[in-house]
Short mmCIF file of C-alpha atoms in Angstrom, two decimals:
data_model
loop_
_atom_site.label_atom_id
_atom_site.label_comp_id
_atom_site.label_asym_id
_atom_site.label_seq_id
_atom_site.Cartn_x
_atom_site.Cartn_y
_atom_site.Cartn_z
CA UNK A 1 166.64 188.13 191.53
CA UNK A 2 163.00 188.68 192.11
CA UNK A 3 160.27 186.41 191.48
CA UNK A 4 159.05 188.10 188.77
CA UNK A 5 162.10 187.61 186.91
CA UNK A 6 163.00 184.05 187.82
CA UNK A 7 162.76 181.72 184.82
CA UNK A 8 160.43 179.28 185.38
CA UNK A 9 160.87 175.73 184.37
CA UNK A 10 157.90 173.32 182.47
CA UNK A 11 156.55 170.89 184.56
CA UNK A 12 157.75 167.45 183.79
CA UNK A 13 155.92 165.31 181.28
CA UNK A 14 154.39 163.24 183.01
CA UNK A 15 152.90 165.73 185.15
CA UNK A 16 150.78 167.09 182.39
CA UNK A 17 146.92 166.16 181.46
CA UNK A 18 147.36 163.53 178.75
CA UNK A 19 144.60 163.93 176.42
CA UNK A 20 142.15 161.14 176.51
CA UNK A 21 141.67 159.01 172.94
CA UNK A 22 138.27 158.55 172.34
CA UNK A 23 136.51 154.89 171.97
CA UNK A 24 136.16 153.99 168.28
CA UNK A 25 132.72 152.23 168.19
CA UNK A 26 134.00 149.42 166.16
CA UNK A 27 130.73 149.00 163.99
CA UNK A 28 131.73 146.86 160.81
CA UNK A 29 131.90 143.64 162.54
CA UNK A 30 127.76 143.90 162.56
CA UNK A 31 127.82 145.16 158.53
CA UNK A 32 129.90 141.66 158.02
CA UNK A 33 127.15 139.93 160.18
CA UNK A 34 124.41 141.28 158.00
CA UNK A 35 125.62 140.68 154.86
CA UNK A 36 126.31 137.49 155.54
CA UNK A 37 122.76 136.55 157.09
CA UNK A 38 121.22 138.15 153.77
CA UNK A 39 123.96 136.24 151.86
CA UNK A 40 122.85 132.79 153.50
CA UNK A 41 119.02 134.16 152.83
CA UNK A 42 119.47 134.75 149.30
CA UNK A 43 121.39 131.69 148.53
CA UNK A 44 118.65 129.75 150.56
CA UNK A 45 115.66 131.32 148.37
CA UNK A 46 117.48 130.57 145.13
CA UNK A 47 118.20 127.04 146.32
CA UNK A 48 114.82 126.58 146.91
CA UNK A 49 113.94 128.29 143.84
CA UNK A 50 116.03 125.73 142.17
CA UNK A 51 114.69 122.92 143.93
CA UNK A 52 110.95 123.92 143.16
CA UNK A 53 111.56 124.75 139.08
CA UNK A 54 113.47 121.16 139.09
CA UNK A 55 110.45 119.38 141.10
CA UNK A 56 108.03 121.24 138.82
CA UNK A 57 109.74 120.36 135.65
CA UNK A 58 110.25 116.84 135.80
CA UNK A 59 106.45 116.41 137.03
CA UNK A 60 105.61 118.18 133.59
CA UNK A 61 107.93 116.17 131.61
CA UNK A 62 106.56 112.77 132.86
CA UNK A 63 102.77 113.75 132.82
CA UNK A 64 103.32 114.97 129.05
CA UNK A 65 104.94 111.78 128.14
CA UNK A 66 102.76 109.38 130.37
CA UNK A 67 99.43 110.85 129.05
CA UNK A 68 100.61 111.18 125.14
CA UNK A 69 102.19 107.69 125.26
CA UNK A 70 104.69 109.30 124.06
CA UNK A 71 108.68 106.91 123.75
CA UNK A 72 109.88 107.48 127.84
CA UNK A 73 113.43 109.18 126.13
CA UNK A 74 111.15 111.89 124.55
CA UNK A 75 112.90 115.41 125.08
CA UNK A 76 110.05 117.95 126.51
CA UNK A 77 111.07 121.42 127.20
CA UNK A 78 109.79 123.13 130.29
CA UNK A 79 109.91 126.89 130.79
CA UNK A 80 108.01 128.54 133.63
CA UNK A 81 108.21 132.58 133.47
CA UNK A 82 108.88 134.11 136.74
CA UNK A 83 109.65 132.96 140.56
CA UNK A 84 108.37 129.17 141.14
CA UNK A 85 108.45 130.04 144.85
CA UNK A 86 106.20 132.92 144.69
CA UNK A 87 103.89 131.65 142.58
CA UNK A 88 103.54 128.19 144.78
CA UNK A 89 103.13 130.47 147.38
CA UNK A 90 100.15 132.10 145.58
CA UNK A 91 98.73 128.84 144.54
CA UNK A 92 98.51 129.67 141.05
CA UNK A 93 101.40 129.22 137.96
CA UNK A 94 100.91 132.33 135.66
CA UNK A 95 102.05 130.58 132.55
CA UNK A 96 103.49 126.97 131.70
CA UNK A 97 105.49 126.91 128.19
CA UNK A 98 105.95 123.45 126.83
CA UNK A 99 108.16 122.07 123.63
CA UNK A 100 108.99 119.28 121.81
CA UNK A 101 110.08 118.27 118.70
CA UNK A 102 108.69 115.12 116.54
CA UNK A 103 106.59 114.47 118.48
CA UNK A 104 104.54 111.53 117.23
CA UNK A 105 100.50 110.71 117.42
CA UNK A 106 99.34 107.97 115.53
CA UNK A 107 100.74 108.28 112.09
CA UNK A 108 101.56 111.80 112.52
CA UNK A 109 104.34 113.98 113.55
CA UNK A 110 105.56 117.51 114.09
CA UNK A 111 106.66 119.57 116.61
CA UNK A 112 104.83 120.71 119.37
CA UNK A 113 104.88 123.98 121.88
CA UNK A 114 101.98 124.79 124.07
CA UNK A 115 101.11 127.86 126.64
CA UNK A 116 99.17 127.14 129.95
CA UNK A 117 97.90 129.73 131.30
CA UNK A 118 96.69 130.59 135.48
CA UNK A 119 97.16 126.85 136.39
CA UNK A 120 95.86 126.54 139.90
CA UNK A 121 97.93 124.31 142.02
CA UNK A 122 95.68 123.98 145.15
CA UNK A 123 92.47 124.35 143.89
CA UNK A 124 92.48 121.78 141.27
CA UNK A 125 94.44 121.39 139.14
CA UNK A 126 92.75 123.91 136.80
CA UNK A 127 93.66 126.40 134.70
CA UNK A 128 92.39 129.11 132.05
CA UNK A 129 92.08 128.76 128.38
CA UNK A 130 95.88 128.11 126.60
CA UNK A 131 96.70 127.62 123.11
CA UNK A 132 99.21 125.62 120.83
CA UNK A 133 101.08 125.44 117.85
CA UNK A 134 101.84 122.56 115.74
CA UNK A 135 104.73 122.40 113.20
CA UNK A 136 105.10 119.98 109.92
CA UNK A 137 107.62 120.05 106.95
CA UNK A 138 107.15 119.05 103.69
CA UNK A 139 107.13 114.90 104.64
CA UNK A 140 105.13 115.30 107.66
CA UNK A 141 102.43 117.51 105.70
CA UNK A 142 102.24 114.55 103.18
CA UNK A 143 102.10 111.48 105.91
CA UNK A 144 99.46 113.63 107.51
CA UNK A 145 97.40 114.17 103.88
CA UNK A 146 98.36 110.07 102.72
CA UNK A 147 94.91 108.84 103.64
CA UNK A 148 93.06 111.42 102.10
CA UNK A 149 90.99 110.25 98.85
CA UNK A 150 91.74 111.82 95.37
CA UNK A 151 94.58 113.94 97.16
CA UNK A 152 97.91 113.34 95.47
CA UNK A 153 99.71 113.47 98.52
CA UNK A 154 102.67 112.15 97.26
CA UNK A 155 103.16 115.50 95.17
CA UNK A 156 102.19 117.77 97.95
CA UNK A 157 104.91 120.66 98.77
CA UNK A 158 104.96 123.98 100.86
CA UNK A 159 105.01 127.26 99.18
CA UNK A 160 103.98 130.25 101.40
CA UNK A 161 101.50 130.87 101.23
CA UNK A 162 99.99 127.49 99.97
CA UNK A 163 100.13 124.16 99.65
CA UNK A 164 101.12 122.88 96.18
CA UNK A 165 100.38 119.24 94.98
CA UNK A 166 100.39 118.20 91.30
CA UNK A 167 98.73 115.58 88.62
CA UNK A 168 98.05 114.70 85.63
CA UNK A 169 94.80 114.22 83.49
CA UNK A 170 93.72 112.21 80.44
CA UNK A 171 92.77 114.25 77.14
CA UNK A 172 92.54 111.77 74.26
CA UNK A 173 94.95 109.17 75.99
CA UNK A 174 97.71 112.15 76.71
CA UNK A 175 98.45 112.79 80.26
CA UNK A 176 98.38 117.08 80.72
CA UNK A 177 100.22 117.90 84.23
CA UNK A 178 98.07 119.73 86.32
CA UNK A 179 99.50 122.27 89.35
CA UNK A 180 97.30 123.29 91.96
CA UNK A 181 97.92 125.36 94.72
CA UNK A 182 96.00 125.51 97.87
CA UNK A 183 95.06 127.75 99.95
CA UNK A 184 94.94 126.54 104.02
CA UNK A 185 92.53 126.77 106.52
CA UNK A 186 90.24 125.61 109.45
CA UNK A 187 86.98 124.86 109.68
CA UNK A 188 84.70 123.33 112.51
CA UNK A 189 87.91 122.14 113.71
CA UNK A 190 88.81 120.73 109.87
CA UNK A 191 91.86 121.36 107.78
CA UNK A 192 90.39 122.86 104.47
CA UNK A 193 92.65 123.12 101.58
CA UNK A 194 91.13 125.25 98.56
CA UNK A 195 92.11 125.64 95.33
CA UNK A 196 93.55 129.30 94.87
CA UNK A 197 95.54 128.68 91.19
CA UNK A 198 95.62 126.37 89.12
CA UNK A 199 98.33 125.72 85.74
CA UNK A 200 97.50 123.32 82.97
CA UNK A 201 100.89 122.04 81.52
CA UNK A 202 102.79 125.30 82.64
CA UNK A 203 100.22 127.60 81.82
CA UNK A 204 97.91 129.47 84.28
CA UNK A 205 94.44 128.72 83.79
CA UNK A 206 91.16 128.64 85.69
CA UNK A 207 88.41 126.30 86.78
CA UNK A 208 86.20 126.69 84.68
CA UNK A 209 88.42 126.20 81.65
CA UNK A 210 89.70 123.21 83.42
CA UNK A 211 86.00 121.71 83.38
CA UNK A 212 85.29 122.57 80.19
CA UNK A 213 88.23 120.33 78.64
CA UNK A 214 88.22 117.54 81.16
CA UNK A 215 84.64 117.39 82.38
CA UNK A 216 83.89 116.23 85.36
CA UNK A 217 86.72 114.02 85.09
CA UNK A 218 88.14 117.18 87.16
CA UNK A 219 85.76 118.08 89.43
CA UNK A 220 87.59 116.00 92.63
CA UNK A 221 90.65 118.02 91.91
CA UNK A 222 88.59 121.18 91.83
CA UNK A 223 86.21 121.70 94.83
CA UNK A 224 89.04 121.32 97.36
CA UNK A 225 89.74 118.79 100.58
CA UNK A 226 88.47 118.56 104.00
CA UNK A 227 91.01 116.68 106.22
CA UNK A 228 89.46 115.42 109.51
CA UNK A 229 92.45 115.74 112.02
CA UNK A 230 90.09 115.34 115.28
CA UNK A 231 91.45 111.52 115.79
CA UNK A 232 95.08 112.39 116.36
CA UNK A 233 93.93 115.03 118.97
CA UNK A 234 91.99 115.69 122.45
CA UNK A 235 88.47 117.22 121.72
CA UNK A 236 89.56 120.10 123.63
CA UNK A 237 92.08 120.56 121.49
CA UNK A 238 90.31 121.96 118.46
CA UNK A 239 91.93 123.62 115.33
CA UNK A 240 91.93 127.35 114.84
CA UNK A 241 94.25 128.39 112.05
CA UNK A 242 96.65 126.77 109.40
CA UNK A 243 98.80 129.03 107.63
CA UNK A 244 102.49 128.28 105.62
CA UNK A 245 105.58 130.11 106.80
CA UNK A 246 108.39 129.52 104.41
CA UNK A 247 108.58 125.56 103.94
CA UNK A 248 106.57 124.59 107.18
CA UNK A 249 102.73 124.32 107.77
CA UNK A 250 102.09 125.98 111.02
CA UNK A 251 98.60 124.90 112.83
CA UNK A 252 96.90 127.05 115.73
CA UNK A 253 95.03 125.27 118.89
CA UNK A 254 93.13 126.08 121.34
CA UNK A 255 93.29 124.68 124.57
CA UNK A 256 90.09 124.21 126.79
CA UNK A 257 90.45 125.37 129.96
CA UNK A 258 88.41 122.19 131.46
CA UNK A 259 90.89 120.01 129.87
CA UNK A 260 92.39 119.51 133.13
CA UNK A 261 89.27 118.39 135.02
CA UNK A 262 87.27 117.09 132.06
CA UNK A 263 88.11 113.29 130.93
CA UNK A 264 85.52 114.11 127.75
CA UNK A 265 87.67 116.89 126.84
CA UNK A 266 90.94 115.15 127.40
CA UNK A 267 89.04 111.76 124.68
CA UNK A 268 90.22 111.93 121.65
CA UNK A 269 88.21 112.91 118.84
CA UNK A 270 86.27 111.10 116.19
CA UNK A 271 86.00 111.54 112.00
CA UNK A 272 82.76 111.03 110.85
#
């Protein structure tokens, strides 16, 4: 038997090339270590985050209720648009939104939300010009009008978009009901209530013909009331706008931006 027709026999296994496995680059051991840095990063800014809003917060809260004498259990809302951290960082607060309901000054009452605006941390404090609303019901609107003369301010009520109050007046020893309703607004930082209508005994009638069958017996009732509120407030606090919304009186401030650095604008007003 030739060569050439010899059968030839595979080499054994273990004589052959064994293919070499390539190294797997184990790479998600690193991904794990990432995320979790970035984890312990983002739980660390919105700890501090927390932290800051909370410090903030409660510094509001007592300041309100410190400088407005106001009872120490008095609930004052807080909100603060935004990151606290970044805008600490930037020295300045963008916008400070503060609430609170009956809130009490002298013999008045209502509730109470102001906005802040750019309030300068470093520099300061100071801030830009803010404005706030004041809210009364029907009881509050009458404690508030009590101590104004020839106002019936036991009568008063709230019908957007007046005020209503009511009387009565003396023809020949019979007392006539008289309705008025009045129409809102400011004024040099007054509340001004004008007559708009008027109803003599259920019937609508005007001013004139109210003068010419009571005389000037009428007149107070007619030409309207200015209500100095300037003592229950800072003078940099002055009115703006009164209007009625349903069964509440709703009253527009301003809010001077130097109220923060200015003791004369932080006084309280006088009534001449």
């Amino acid at each position: 038997m030739s060569a050439d027709t010899q059968p030839t026999e595979p080499f054994p296994s273990e004589w052959r090339e064994q293919p070499v496995a390539r190294r797997r680059h184990r790479r998600w051991p690193w991904l794990v270590a990432i995320l979790v840095v970035l984890a312990l990063v983002v739980a660390a800014f919105f700890a501090g985050e927390w932290i800051a809003r909370d410090l903030i917060t409660k510094g509001v809260q007592q300041q309100v209720v410190s400088r407005l004498a106001l009872p120490a259990d008095q609930e004052v809302d807080v909100d603060i648009p935004g990151s606290v951290l970044f805008q600490l960082a930037a020295g300045t607060i963008d916008e400070v939104r503060l609430s609170s309901d009956d809130v009490t000054v002298g013999d008045v009452s209502g509730d109470i939300s102001v906005d802040l605006r750019q309030v300068k941390i470093w520099d300061g404090p100071t801030m830009a010009d803010g404005a706030a609303t004041v809210t009364l019901d029907e009881q509050q609107v009458r404690s508030l009008l009590a101590t104004v003369d020839g106002l019936p301010a036991e009568s008063v009520g709230l019908a957007a978009p007046n005020v209503t109050a009511s009387t009565e007046l003396s023809l020949f020893g019979a007392a006539i009901p008289l309705q008025i309703a009045l129409t809102p607004s400011a004024a040099d930082g007054d509340l001004v209530l004008s007559p708009a209508a008027l109803q003599l005994a259920g019937a609508d009638i005007t001013a004139d013909g109210v003068r010419e069958r009571f005389g000037a017996l009428a007149d107070p009732l007619l030409q309207g009331w200015r209500v100095c509120i300037a003592q229950y407030l800072p003078a940099g606090v002055p009115l703006q706008a009164v209007r009625v919304e349903g069964s509440v009186l709703v009253a527009d401030f301003a809010v001077d931006g130097t109220l923060l650095t200015d003791a004369g604008q932080r006084a309280k007003g006088t009534c001449a």
